[in-house]
PDB file of C-alpha atoms in Angstrom:
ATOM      1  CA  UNK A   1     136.070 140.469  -9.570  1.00 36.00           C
ATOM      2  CA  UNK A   2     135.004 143.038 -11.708  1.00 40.00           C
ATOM      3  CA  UNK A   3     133.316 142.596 -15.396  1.00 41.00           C
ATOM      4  CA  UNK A   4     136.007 144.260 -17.924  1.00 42.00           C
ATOM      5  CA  UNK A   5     134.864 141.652 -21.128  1.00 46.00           C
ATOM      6  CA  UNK A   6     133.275 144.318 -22.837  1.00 42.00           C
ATOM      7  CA  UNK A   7     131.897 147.955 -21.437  1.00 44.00           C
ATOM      8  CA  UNK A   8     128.359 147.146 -21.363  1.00 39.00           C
ATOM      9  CA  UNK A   9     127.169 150.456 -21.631  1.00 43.00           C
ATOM     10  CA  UNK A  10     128.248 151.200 -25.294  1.00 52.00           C
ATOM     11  CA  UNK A  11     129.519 147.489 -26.669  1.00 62.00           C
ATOM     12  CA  UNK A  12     132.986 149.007 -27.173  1.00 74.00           C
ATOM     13  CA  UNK A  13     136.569 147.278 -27.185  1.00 86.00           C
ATOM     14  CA  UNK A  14     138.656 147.862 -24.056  1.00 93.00           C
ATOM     15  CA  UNK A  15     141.370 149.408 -24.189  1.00 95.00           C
ATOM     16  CA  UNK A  16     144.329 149.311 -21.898  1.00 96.00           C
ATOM     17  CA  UNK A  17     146.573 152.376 -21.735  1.00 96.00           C
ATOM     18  CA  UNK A  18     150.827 152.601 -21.718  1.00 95.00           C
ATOM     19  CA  UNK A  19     152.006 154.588 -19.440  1.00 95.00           C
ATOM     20  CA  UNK A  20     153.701 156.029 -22.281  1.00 93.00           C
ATOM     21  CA  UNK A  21     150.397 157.079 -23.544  1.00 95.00           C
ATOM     22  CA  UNK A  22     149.670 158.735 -20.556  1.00 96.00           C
ATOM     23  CA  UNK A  23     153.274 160.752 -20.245  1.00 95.00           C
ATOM     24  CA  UNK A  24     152.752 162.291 -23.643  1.00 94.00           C
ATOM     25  CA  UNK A  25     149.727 163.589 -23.569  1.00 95.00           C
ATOM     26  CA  UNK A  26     150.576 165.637 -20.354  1.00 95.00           C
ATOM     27  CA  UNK A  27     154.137 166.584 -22.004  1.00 95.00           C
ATOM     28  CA  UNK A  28     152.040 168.011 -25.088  1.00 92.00           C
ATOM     29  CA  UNK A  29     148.375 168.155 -23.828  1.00 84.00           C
ATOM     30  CA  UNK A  30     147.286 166.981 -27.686  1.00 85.00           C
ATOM     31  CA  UNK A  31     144.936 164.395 -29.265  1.00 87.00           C
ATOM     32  CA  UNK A  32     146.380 161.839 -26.841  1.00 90.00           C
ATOM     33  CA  UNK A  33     144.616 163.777 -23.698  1.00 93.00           C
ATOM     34  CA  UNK A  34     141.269 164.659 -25.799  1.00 91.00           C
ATOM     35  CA  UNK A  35     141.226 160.744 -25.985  1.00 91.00           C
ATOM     36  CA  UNK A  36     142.072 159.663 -22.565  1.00 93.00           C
ATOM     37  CA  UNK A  37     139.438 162.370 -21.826  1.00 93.00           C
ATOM     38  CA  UNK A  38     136.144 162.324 -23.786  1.00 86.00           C
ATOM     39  CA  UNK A  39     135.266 158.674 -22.564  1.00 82.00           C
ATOM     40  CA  UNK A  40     135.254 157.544 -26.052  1.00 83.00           C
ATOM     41  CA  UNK A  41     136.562 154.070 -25.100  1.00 88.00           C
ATOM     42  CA  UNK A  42     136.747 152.243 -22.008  1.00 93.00           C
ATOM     43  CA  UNK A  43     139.800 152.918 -20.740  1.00 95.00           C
ATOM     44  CA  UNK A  44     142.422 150.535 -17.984  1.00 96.00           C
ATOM     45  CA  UNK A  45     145.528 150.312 -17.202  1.00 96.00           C
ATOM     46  CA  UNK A  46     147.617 148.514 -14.297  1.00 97.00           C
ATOM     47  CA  UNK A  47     148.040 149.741 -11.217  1.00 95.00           C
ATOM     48  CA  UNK A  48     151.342 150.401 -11.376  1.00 91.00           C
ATOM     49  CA  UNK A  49     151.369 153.130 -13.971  1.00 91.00           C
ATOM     50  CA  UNK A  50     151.158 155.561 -10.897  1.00 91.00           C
ATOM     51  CA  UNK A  51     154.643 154.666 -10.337  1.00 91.00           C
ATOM     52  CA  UNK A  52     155.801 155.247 -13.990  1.00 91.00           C
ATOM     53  CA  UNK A  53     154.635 158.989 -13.467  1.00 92.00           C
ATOM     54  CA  UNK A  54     156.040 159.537 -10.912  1.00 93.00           C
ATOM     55  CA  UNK A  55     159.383 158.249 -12.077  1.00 94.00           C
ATOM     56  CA  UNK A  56     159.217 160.520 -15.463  1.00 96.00           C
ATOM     57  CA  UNK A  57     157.797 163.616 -13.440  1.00 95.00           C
ATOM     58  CA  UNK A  58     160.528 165.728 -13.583  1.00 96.00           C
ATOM     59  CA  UNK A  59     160.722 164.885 -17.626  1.00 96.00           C
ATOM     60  CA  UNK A  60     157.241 166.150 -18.008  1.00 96.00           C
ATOM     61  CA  UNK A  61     157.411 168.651 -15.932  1.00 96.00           C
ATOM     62  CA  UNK A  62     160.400 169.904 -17.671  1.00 96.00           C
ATOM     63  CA  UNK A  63     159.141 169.246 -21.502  1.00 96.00           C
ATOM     64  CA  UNK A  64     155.492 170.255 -20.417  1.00 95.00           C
ATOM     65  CA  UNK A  65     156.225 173.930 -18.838  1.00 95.00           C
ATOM     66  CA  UNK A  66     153.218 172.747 -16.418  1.00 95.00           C
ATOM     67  CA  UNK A  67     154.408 173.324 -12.895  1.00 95.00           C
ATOM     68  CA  UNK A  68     153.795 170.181 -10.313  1.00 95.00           C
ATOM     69  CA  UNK A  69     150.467 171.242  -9.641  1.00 96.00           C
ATOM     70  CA  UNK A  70     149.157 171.431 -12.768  1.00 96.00           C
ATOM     71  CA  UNK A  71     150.291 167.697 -13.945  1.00 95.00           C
ATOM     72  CA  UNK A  72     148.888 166.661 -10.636  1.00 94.00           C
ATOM     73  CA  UNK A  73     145.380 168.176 -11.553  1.00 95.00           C
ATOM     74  CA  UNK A  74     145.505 166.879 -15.103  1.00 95.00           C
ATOM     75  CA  UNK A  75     147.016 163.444 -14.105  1.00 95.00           C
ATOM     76  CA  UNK A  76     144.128 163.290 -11.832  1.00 94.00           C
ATOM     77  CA  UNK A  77     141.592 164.002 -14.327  1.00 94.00           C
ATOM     78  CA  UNK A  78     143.325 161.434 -16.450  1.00 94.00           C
ATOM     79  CA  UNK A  79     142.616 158.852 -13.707  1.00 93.00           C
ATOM     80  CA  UNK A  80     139.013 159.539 -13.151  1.00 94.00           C
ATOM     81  CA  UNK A  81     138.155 158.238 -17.202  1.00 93.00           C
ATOM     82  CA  UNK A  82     140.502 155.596 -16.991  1.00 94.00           C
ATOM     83  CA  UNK A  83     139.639 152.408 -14.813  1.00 94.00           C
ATOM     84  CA  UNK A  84     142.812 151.552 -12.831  1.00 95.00           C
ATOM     85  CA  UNK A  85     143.215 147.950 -12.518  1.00 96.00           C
ATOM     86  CA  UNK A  86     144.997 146.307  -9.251  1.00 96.00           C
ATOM     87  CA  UNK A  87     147.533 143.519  -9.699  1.00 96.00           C
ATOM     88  CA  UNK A  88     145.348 140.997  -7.763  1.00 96.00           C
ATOM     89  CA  UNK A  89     142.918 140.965 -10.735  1.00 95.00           C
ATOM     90  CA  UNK A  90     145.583 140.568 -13.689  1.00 96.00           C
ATOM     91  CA  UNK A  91     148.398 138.409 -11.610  1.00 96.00           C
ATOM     92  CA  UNK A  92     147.206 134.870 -12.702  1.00 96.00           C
ATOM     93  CA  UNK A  93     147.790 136.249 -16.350  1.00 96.00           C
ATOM     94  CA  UNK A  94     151.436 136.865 -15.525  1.00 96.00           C
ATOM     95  CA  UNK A  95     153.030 133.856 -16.781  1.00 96.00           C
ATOM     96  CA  UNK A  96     151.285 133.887 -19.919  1.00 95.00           C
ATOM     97  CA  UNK A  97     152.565 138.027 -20.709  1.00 95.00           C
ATOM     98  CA  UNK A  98     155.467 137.063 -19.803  1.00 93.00           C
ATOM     99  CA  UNK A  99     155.514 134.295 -22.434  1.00 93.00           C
ATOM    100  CA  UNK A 100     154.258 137.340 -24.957  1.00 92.00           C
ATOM    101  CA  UNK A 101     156.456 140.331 -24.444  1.00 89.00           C
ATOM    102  CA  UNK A 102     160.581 140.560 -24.936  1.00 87.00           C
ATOM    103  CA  UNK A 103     160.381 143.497 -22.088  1.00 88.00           C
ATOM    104  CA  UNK A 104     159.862 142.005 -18.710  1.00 87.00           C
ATOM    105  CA  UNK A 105     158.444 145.026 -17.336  1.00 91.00           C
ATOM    106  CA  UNK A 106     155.601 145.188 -19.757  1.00 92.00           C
ATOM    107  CA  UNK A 107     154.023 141.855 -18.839  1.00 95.00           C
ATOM    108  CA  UNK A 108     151.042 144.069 -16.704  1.00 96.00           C
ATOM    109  CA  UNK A 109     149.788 145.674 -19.563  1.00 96.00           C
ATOM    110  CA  UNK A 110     150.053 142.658 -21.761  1.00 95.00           C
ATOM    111  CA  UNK A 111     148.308 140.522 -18.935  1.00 96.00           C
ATOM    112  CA  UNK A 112     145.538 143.657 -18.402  1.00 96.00           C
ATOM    113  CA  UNK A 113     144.695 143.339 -22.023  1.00 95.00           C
ATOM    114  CA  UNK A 114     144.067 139.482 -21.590  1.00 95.00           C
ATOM    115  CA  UNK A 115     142.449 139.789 -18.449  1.00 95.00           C
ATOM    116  CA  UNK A 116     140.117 142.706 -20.244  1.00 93.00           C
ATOM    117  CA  UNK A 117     139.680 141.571 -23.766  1.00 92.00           C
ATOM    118  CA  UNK A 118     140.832 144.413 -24.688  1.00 93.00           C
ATOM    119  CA  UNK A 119     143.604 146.163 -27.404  1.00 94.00           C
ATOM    120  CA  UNK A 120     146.766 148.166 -26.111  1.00 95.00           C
ATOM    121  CA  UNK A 121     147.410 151.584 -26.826  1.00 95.00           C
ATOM    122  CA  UNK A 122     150.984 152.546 -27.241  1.00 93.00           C
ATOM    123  CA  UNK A 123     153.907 154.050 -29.187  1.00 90.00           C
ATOM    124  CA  UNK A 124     155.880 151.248 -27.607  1.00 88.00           C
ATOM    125  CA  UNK A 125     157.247 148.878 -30.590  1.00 84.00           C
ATOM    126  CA  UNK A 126     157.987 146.599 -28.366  1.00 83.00           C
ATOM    127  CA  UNK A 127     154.441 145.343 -28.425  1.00 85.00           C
ATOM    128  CA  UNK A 128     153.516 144.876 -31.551  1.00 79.00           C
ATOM    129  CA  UNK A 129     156.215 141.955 -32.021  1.00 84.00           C
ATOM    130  CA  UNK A 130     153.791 139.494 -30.158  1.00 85.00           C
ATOM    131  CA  UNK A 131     150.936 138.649 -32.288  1.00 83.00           C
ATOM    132  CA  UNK A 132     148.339 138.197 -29.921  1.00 89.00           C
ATOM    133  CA  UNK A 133     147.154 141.521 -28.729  1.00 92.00           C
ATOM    134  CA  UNK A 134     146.269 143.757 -31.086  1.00 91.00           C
ATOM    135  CA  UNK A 135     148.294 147.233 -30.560  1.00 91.00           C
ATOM    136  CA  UNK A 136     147.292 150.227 -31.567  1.00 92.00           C
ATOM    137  CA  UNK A 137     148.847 154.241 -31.834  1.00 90.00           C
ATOM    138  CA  UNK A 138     147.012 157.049 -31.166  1.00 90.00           C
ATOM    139  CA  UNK A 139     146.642 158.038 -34.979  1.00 88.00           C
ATOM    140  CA  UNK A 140     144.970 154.362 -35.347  1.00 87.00           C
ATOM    141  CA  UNK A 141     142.635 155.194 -31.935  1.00 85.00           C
ATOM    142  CA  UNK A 142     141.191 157.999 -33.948  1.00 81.00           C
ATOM    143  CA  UNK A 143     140.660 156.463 -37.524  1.00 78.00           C
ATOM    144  CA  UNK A 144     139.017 153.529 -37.147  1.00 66.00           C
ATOM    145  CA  UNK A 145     135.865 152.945 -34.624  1.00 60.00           C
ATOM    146  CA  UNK A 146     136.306 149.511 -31.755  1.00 57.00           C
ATOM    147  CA  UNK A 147     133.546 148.074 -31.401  1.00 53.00           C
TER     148      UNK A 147
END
């Protein structure tokens, strides 16, 4: 099982990514992508945000103007700086995200975050009504350091 406590190489917090994260910055190609690119922060999320893109690809195709090809190559770039995390490594977590989070199908990132030690970024609400995670926005990423 792999080390996520802490990235070792720089002392920073981990940070787990939404999905939602993820679809917005290839809809507008802002901040949101310089983040999930520059390797600022260690970055995870669970395994099954493959599946979330590829259920909102039409929408970002469609809001972005990027044709197919060009949200594969940027989605792909997106995935080499952010450390995809499989379900066998965050599973035993489950019942305890479950416990955290009103949406059901938000328990991974909840349980990645435990699993991690790590924060969640989001624009998902939903998340910041548990009070053990701390959740942050993309405007908070950028003005305060997480170390």
């Amino acid at each position: 099982m792999p080390q996520l406590r802490r990235d070792m190489s720089n002392g920073k917090k981990n940070v787990v990514v939404d999905a939602n994260i993820i679809i917005s910055a290839l809809i507008a190609q802002a901040f949101s992508l310089k983040l999930l690119l520059d390797n600022r922060y260690p970055l995870y999320t669970p395994d099954f945000v493959f599946e979330e893109i590829i259920k909102h690809e039409d929408e970002i195709i469609q809001k972005s103007g990027l044709t197919k090809r060009e949200v594969g190559i940027i989605f792909g770039k997106i995935i080499q700086n952010v450390r995809v995390v499989q379900i066998e490594s965050y599973w035993c977590f489950k019942q305890e995200a479950t416990e955290l989070i009103a949406d059901p199908k938000d328990w991974p990132y909840i349980a990645v975050a435990l699993f991690s030690d790590g924060i969640i970024w989001t624009y998902d609400a939903g998340f910041s009504r548990q009070q053990r995670i701390v959740c942050v926005t993309t405007h908070q990423l950028m003005e305060r350091p997480l170390a």
